[in-house]
Every structure is written in C-alpha cells, then in structure tokens.
Coordinates of C-alpha atoms and ligand atoms in Angstrom, one line a residue:
M126 CA -0.1 -0.1 0.2
S127 CA 1.5 3.5 -1.0
K128 CA 1.3 6.4 1.4
K129 CA 1.1 9.8 0.9
T130 CA 4.6 11.4 1.4
C131 CA 5.1 15.0 2.7
I132 CA 8.4 16.3 1.6
T133 CA 9.3 19.4 3.8
K134 CA 12.3 21.6 4.7
D135 CA 10.6 22.3 8.0
P136 CA 11.9 20.7 11.3
L137 CA 8.7 21.7 13.0
E138 CA 6.3 20.1 10.3
A139 CA 8.3 16.8 10.5
A140 CA 8.4 16.8 14.2
D141 CA 4.7 17.2 14.3
F142 CA 4.5 13.8 12.0
I143 CA 6.2 12.3 14.7
K144 CA 4.1 13.3 17.6
R145 CA 1.0 12.2 15.5
G146 CA 2.6 8.5 15.3
K147 CA 3.6 9.0 11.8
I148 CA 7.0 7.9 10.5
V149 CA 9.6 10.4 9.1
V150 CA 12.9 9.9 7.1
F151 CA 15.4 12.7 8.4
P152 CA 19.2 13.6 7.8
T153 CA 21.8 13.5 10.5
E154 CA 25.3 13.8 10.4
T155 CA 26.3 9.8 9.9
V156 CA 23.7 9.0 7.4
Y157 CA 19.8 9.5 6.8
G158 CA 17.5 7.8 9.5
I159 CA 13.9 6.5 9.5
G160 CA 12.0 7.1 12.8
A161 CA 9.1 7.4 15.0
S162 CA 8.2 8.5 18.3
S163 CA 10.0 6.0 21.0
L164 CA 6.8 6.4 22.8
N165 CA 4.6 4.8 20.5
Q166 CA 5.3 1.3 20.2
E167 CA 3.0 0.8 17.2
A168 CA 4.8 3.5 15.0
C169 CA 7.9 1.8 15.9
L170 CA 7.1 -1.4 14.8
E171 CA 5.7 -0.2 11.6
I172 CA 9.5 0.8 10.8
Y173 CA 10.3 -3.1 10.9
S174 CA 8.1 -3.9 8.1
I175 CA 8.9 -0.6 6.0
K176 CA 12.6 -1.8 6.4
N177 CA 12.0 -5.5 6.5
R178 CA 14.2 -5.6 9.4
P179 CA 14.4 -8.5 11.7
L180 CA 12.4 -7.9 14.6
D181 CA 15.3 -8.7 17.1
N182 CA 17.6 -6.1 15.9
P183 CA 17.1 -2.8 18.1
F184 CA 16.9 0.6 17.0
I185 CA 18.8 3.6 18.6
V186 CA 17.0 6.2 20.5
H187 CA 17.8 9.7 19.5
V188 CA 17.4 12.2 22.1
Y189 CA 18.2 16.0 22.4
D190 CA 20.4 16.2 25.5
L191 CA 22.1 14.5 28.3
N192 CA 18.9 15.4 30.4
S193 CA 16.7 13.3 28.1
I194 CA 19.2 10.3 28.1
K195 CA 19.0 10.3 31.9
T196 CA 14.8 10.0 31.4
Y197 CA 15.6 6.4 29.8
V198 CA 18.8 5.2 31.0
H199 CA 20.5 4.5 34.4
L200 CA 23.8 6.3 34.6
D201 CA 26.8 7.0 37.0
K202 CA 28.9 9.9 36.9
K203 CA 31.8 8.3 34.9
K204 CA 29.2 7.2 32.3
E205 CA 28.1 10.5 32.4
D206 CA 31.4 12.0 31.9
F207 CA 32.1 9.8 29.0
I208 CA 29.0 10.7 27.2
Q209 CA 29.5 14.0 27.8
H210 CA 32.8 14.3 26.2
F211 CA 31.9 12.8 22.9
S212 CA 28.5 14.0 22.5
P213 CA 26.6 15.4 20.9
G214 CA 28.1 13.6 17.8
P215 CA 28.4 10.4 15.9
I216 CA 28.5 7.9 18.9
S217 CA 25.6 5.9 20.4
Y218 CA 25.8 4.2 23.9
I219 CA 24.2 1.0 25.0
L220 CA 22.9 1.4 28.8
P221 CA 20.6 0.0 31.0
K222 CA 16.9 0.7 30.0
K223 CA 14.6 2.8 32.4
G224 CA 10.9 3.7 32.2
E225 CA 8.5 3.1 29.2
I226 CA 10.4 3.4 26.1
F227 CA 10.1 1.3 22.9
S228 CA 12.5 -1.6 23.0
T229 CA 12.8 -5.2 21.4
G230 CA 12.5 -7.0 24.7
L231 CA 16.2 -6.3 26.0
D232 CA 16.9 -4.7 28.9
T233 CA 19.5 -1.8 27.3
I234 CA 18.7 0.4 24.5
G235 CA 20.9 2.4 22.4
V236 CA 21.2 6.4 23.0
R237 CA 22.7 9.0 20.5
I238 CA 22.7 13.0 20.8
P239 CA 22.8 13.9 17.5
S240 CA 24.8 17.2 16.6
H241 CA 23.0 17.9 13.1
D242 CA 21.4 21.1 13.5
L243 CA 18.0 20.4 11.3
F244 CA 17.6 17.3 12.9
R245 CA 18.2 18.5 16.5
K246 CA 15.7 21.3 15.4
M247 CA 13.4 18.5 15.0
L248 CA 14.1 16.2 18.1
E249 CA 13.6 19.2 20.4
L250 CA 10.0 19.5 19.7
S251 CA 9.4 16.0 18.8
G252 CA 10.7 13.9 21.9
P253 CA 13.0 10.6 21.7
I254 CA 12.8 9.1 18.0
S255 CA 13.7 5.6 17.6
A256 CA 15.2 5.0 14.4
P257 CA 17.6 2.8 12.2
S258 CA 19.6 4.0 9.4
A259 CA 17.0 4.8 6.3
N260 CA 17.8 1.7 4.0
L261 CA 16.0 -1.3 3.0
S262 CA 17.4 -4.0 5.1
G263 CA 20.6 -5.5 3.8
K264 CA 21.3 -2.4 1.6
P265 CA 23.6 0.4 1.6
S266 CA 22.7 3.4 3.9
I267 CA 21.3 6.6 2.5
T268 CA 23.4 9.6 3.0
R269 CA 21.6 11.9 0.2
F270 CA 18.4 13.5 0.0
G271 CA 17.7 12.7 -3.3
D272 CA 18.4 8.7 -2.6
A273 CA 16.1 9.0 0.2
V274 CA 13.2 10.8 -2.0
E275 CA 13.8 7.6 -4.4
I276 CA 13.7 4.9 -2.2
F277 CA 11.0 6.3 0.4
T278 CA 8.3 8.3 -1.5
G279 CA 5.2 6.3 -1.1
R280 CA 6.8 4.3 2.0
V281 CA 7.0 6.9 5.1
D282 CA 4.9 9.8 5.8
C283 CA 7.2 12.6 5.7
I284 CA 10.7 13.4 4.4
L285 CA 12.8 16.2 6.0
E286 CA 14.8 17.8 3.3
G287 CA 18.6 18.1 4.1
D288 CA 22.2 18.1 2.7
S289 CA 24.1 15.3 2.2
S290 CA 25.4 13.5 5.5
D291 CA 28.6 15.1 6.6
L292 CA 30.3 12.1 7.8
G293 CA 28.6 9.3 5.7
I294 CA 29.1 6.1 7.8
E295 CA 27.0 5.2 10.6
S296 CA 27.7 6.2 14.2
T297 CA 30.1 4.4 16.5
V298 CA 28.3 2.1 18.9
V299 CA 29.9 1.7 22.4
D300 CA 28.4 -0.6 25.0
L301 CA 28.6 1.4 28.7
S302 CA 26.3 -1.4 30.3
S303 CA 29.3 -3.5 31.4
E304 CA 32.0 -2.4 33.6
R305 CA 34.3 -1.6 30.7
P306 CA 33.1 0.4 27.7
I307 CA 33.2 -2.1 24.9
I308 CA 33.1 -0.8 21.2
L309 CA 30.2 -2.9 19.2
R310 CA 30.5 -1.2 15.9
Q311 CA 33.4 1.1 14.7
G312 CA 32.3 4.3 13.1
A313 CA 32.6 7.8 13.0
I314 CA 34.5 8.4 16.0
P315 CA 37.7 6.3 15.8
F316 CA 38.3 3.6 18.5
Q317 CA 41.5 5.4 19.2
K318 CA 39.8 8.6 20.2
L319 CA 37.8 6.6 22.7
K320 CA 40.8 5.1 23.8
E321 CA 42.7 8.1 24.3
F322 CA 39.9 9.4 26.8
D323 CA 39.3 6.5 28.4
G324 CA 41.9 3.7 28.6
D325 CA 39.6 0.9 30.0
V326 CA 37.7 0.9 26.4
L327 CA 37.9 -2.6 24.6
D328 CA 37.4 -3.8 20.9
Y329 CA 34.3 -6.3 21.2
Q330 CA 36.8 -8.5 18.4
F331 CA 39.3 -8.9 21.3
T332 CA 36.4 -9.9 24.1
E333 CA 35.0 -13.3 24.9
E334 CA 32.4 -14.3 22.9
S335 CA 29.9 -14.5 25.5
G336 CA 30.2 -10.8 26.1
P337 CA 27.8 -8.2 25.3
K338 CA 26.9 -8.4 21.4
S339 CA 24.9 -5.9 19.0
P340 CA 22.3 -7.9 17.6
G341 CA 22.8 -5.9 14.4
R342 CA 26.1 -7.9 13.7
K343 CA 24.5 -11.1 12.6
Y344 CA 22.8 -9.7 9.7
R345 CA 23.5 -8.8 6.3
H346 CA 24.7 -5.2 6.0
Y347 CA 25.6 -2.5 3.3
S348 CA 25.6 -4.8 0.4
P349 CA 24.8 -3.4 -2.9
N350 CA 23.2 -5.7 -5.6
C351 CA 26.7 -5.6 -8.0
K352 CA 29.7 -7.6 -6.9
V353 CA 32.1 -5.4 -4.5
A354 CA 35.9 -6.1 -4.9
W355 CA 38.8 -4.4 -3.8
Y356 CA 41.0 -2.6 -6.4
E357 CA 44.4 -4.1 -6.6
E358 CA 47.3 -2.3 -8.8
G359 CA 47.5 -4.0 -12.6
I360 CA 43.9 -5.6 -12.1
E361 CA 42.3 -6.9 -15.3
I362 CA 38.9 -6.6 -15.7
P363 CA 37.0 -9.0 -18.6
D364 CA 35.6 -6.5 -21.3
S365 CA 32.0 -8.0 -20.5
L366 CA 31.9 -6.5 -17.2
R367 CA 30.7 -3.2 -16.5
F368 CA 32.3 -1.8 -13.2
A369 CA 33.1 1.4 -11.4
C370 CA 35.8 2.3 -9.0
I371 CA 35.9 4.3 -5.9
G372 CA 39.3 5.5 -5.1
S373 CA 41.6 6.5 -8.6
P374 CA 40.3 6.9 -11.9
L375 CA 40.1 3.6 -14.0
P376 CA 40.0 3.2 -17.8
G377 CA 37.1 1.3 -19.0
A378 CA 35.1 2.4 -15.8
D379 CA 31.5 3.5 -16.1
F380 CA 32.5 6.0 -13.6
S381 CA 35.3 6.7 -11.1
I382 CA 35.6 8.8 -7.7
Q383 CA 39.1 10.0 -7.0
I384 CA 39.7 9.6 -3.2
H385 CA 41.9 12.0 -1.1
S386 CA 41.2 11.1 2.5
N387 CA 39.5 8.6 4.7
R388 CA 36.8 11.3 5.3
Q389 CA 36.0 12.0 2.0
Y390 CA 35.7 8.2 1.2
M391 CA 33.4 7.9 4.0
H392 CA 31.5 10.9 2.5
E393 CA 31.2 9.0 -0.9
L394 CA 31.1 5.2 -0.2
Y395 CA 27.1 4.4 0.3
S396 CA 26.5 6.8 -2.5
F397 CA 28.8 5.3 -4.7
F398 CA 27.3 1.7 -4.0
I399 CA 23.8 3.1 -4.6
E400 CA 25.0 4.7 -7.7
C401 CA 26.6 1.3 -8.9
D402 CA 23.0 -0.3 -8.6
R403 CA 21.3 2.5 -10.2
R404 CA 23.4 1.8 -13.3
N405 CA 23.0 -1.7 -12.9
L406 CA 26.6 -2.4 -13.0
D407 CA 28.1 -5.9 -12.4
L408 CA 31.0 -4.8 -10.3
A409 CA 32.3 -2.1 -7.6
L410 CA 35.9 -1.7 -7.1
C411 CA 37.2 -0.1 -3.6
I412 CA 40.7 1.4 -3.1
R413 CA 42.1 0.2 0.0
P414 CA 41.8 3.2 2.8
F415 CA 44.4 5.2 3.8
P416 CA 46.3 3.6 7.2
D417 CA 45.0 6.3 9.8
S418 CA 42.3 5.8 12.8
D419 CA 39.4 5.9 10.5
A420 CA 40.8 3.0 8.3
P421 CA 39.0 0.4 10.7
A422 CA 35.6 1.7 10.0
L423 CA 35.9 1.8 6.4
M424 CA 37.3 -1.4 6.1
N425 CA 34.4 -2.8 8.2
R426 CA 32.0 -1.3 5.8
I427 CA 33.7 -2.0 2.6
E428 CA 34.6 -6.1 3.8
K429 CA 30.9 -6.3 4.9
A430 CA 29.9 -5.2 1.1
I431 CA 32.5 -7.5 -0.2
S432 CA 31.5 -10.7 1.7
G433 CA 27.9 -10.0 1.2
M434 CA 27.3 -10.4 4.9
Ligands
LIG23 O1 24.8 6.5 12.7 C1 23.8 5.8 13.0 O2 23.9 5.2 14.1 C2 22.5 6.0 12.5 C3 21.5 7.3 12.6 C4 20.4 7.1 12.2 O3 21.6 7.3 13.7 N1 21.5 4.6 13.0 C5 22.0 3.5 12.7 O4 21.0 2.6 13.3 O5 22.8 3.3 12.1 P1 21.0 1.1 12.7 O6 19.8 0.5 13.5 O7 21.2 0.9 11.6 O8 22.2 0.6 13.8 C6 22.1 0.3 15.1 C7 23.2 -0.8 15.5 C8 22.6 -1.9 15.3 O9 23.6 -3.1 14.9 C9 21.8 -2.6 16.5 O10 22.1 -4.1 16.6 C10 22.7 -1.9 17.6 O11 23.0 -0.5 16.9 N2 21.8 -1.7 18.7 C11 20.9 -1.0 19.2 N3 20.4 -1.4 20.4 C12 21.4 -2.1 20.8 C13 21.4 -2.7 22.2 N4 20.3 -2.6 23.1 N5 22.3 -3.5 22.5 C14 23.2 -3.8 21.5 N6 23.2 -3.0 20.1 C15 22.3 -2.4 20.0
LIG24 MG1 21.6 0.1 9.7

C-alpha cells in the first residue's frame, strides 16, 4: 500500500508527524534515519515492516540532550562524563533501560545525541525518536536527500530535506552497560579517540564471545546488488563486465571517484554503491583506505559489502 509522502524543509512540520505517530525520514550527520516516536510502540513496529528488518534488531533512540538520556537509561557519573565528552555527535551508547520506552525486549537500549542542526530542531520538539539507518534491510545506508526521496516516497509519511550527510557512515556504537566500555561497531568516531579518553575501552573483537553483543552484527549489511571487490594495482577486468571504481580513475570504468582522504571516502562510499546499482553495474571496485584511525571503520563497511554478509 502506497502512502502519501510529505516532503518538507521544515523540521517543525517533521516533528509534528512524529508526534502524531507517523514515520519520518530525516538527515543526520552520519547517515539518514527512518524514525518514529520512541513512546509509540505501534509506529516503531511499522518501521520494521517498511525496512523488512528482523524484529530482534533494536533501534537507536535519538534524544536532544543528556537530561533526556537520563529519563530513559540508568547512568553513573563516570558514564555521564564519557557521554559528555563525545556528544552531541556520531556515537551511540548502550545503557540499561529505565521506564517506558520502545525496545525489542532487551533490558538495554542504544541512545544517541546527534549534532546535526536541522535534526536537532526536529528532535527538540518531537521528543525521543527511535530510528535505524534509512535503507531497506541489507542495502547500503542513505546519505543523500535525493536517494531518500527515490527509495522512501510512498513508503513513509514525511521526508525532511537536508544536505548530504557530513560523515557518511553510521555512528560508533559503544556498550556502557558493563564494567568496561566495549566498542560494538566501528564508526565515525575512531576507537583510538575513545581509548585516548578512557584507557579501559575494549574492542569487542578481542572480548570473550559471551560478552555483550550488538544484535545487528549477525545480519547482512551494506551490500549493493552488484559484486564488490578490492581494487588491486594492475587488476584486469573482463571486457564483458561493467564496473565503477572508488579510489582512483580507472580506464574502462563506467564512472570513477577520486579519493584523497578517508573522511572523503566515508562521505562518498554509500552513495557510490547506490549509484552502481542505479546504473545496474556488475562490479564496484574499492581502493584500500589510507592507514589512519578511520581505516578500521571503512574496512569494516567495505569488507561486509565484499562478503555480502
Ligand atoms: O549513525 C547511526 O547510528 C544511524 C543514525 C540514523 O543515527 N543509525 C543506525 O542505526 O545506524 P542502525 O539500526 O542501522 O544500527 C544500530 C546498531 C545495530 O547494529 C543494533 O543492533 C545496535 O546498534 N543496537 C541498538 N540497540 C542495541 C542494544 N540495546 N544492544 C546492542 N546493540 C544495539
Ligand atoms: Mg543500519
């Protein structure tokens, strides 16, 4: 069933949709989100069916400030200092849930205070918004308004128009519900930055299998329809294949994007995948990221796209 979709530049109009139990796609500094009021279970559940998302994969609750975080989760001073140091910004915290807020049965929720001005204006009025990344389950996240309109018109009630997402990959997810902070998803704030602030921070890859986990990790993510592979020096591509390259210009490519830094790479990666699919290409080639602290987050997204997992 197709919905009538309102497209607006007014964050207050978008907030009003949320308050009336509707579904809104909006820009953030990481990627676009698709959200509903965290206080409206029915609306939150509708997002699962729009995205075709497995029901055990929880959403992040987006809130305006630290005070709102305190309404919905339990915090001590140390955790509060951690949050205050990194937020508002591209980082989500897993914390023990408190009170009535939408969750998928876990006793923790993920919370994030975004830094995106337009989205903050909306959030200030709407109250907490539960939102995963705006993409169909398994597909690359959306970082541009035009792609949001193409994919979500007719599926949601409102789309808030904004610029392309500054960062271009999802937030860093850090579990603050156990004794030591554990990074569950590499993201726009590198592990190194967290470690500099708090030497106790662990990377989940090096913790016991039984440790806290992010349900999202077991699902297929970020993959375009076409095949994805690393670009290697001297690579030979059969004439019959139509391909594109992100990294450096490649003769014979349908299109190429030159990359000068990992931040620019993040900004371009998902829209590159989406464009490859729009053109129905066979192959998307990705150059290896530059070796700096943003490399792990980029490697993580690209490796998932390559493995299709
Ligand atoms: O940048 C972002 O984080 C974007 C924007 C829209 O804020 N959102 C986003 O949401 O990427 P999503 O749902 O695509 O990814 C959230 C991740 C998932 O892997 C989910 O499993 C994990 O966070 N997560 C959420 N709540 C959790 C919880 N209580 N415990 C463990 N992991 C959780
Ligand atoms: Mg996602």
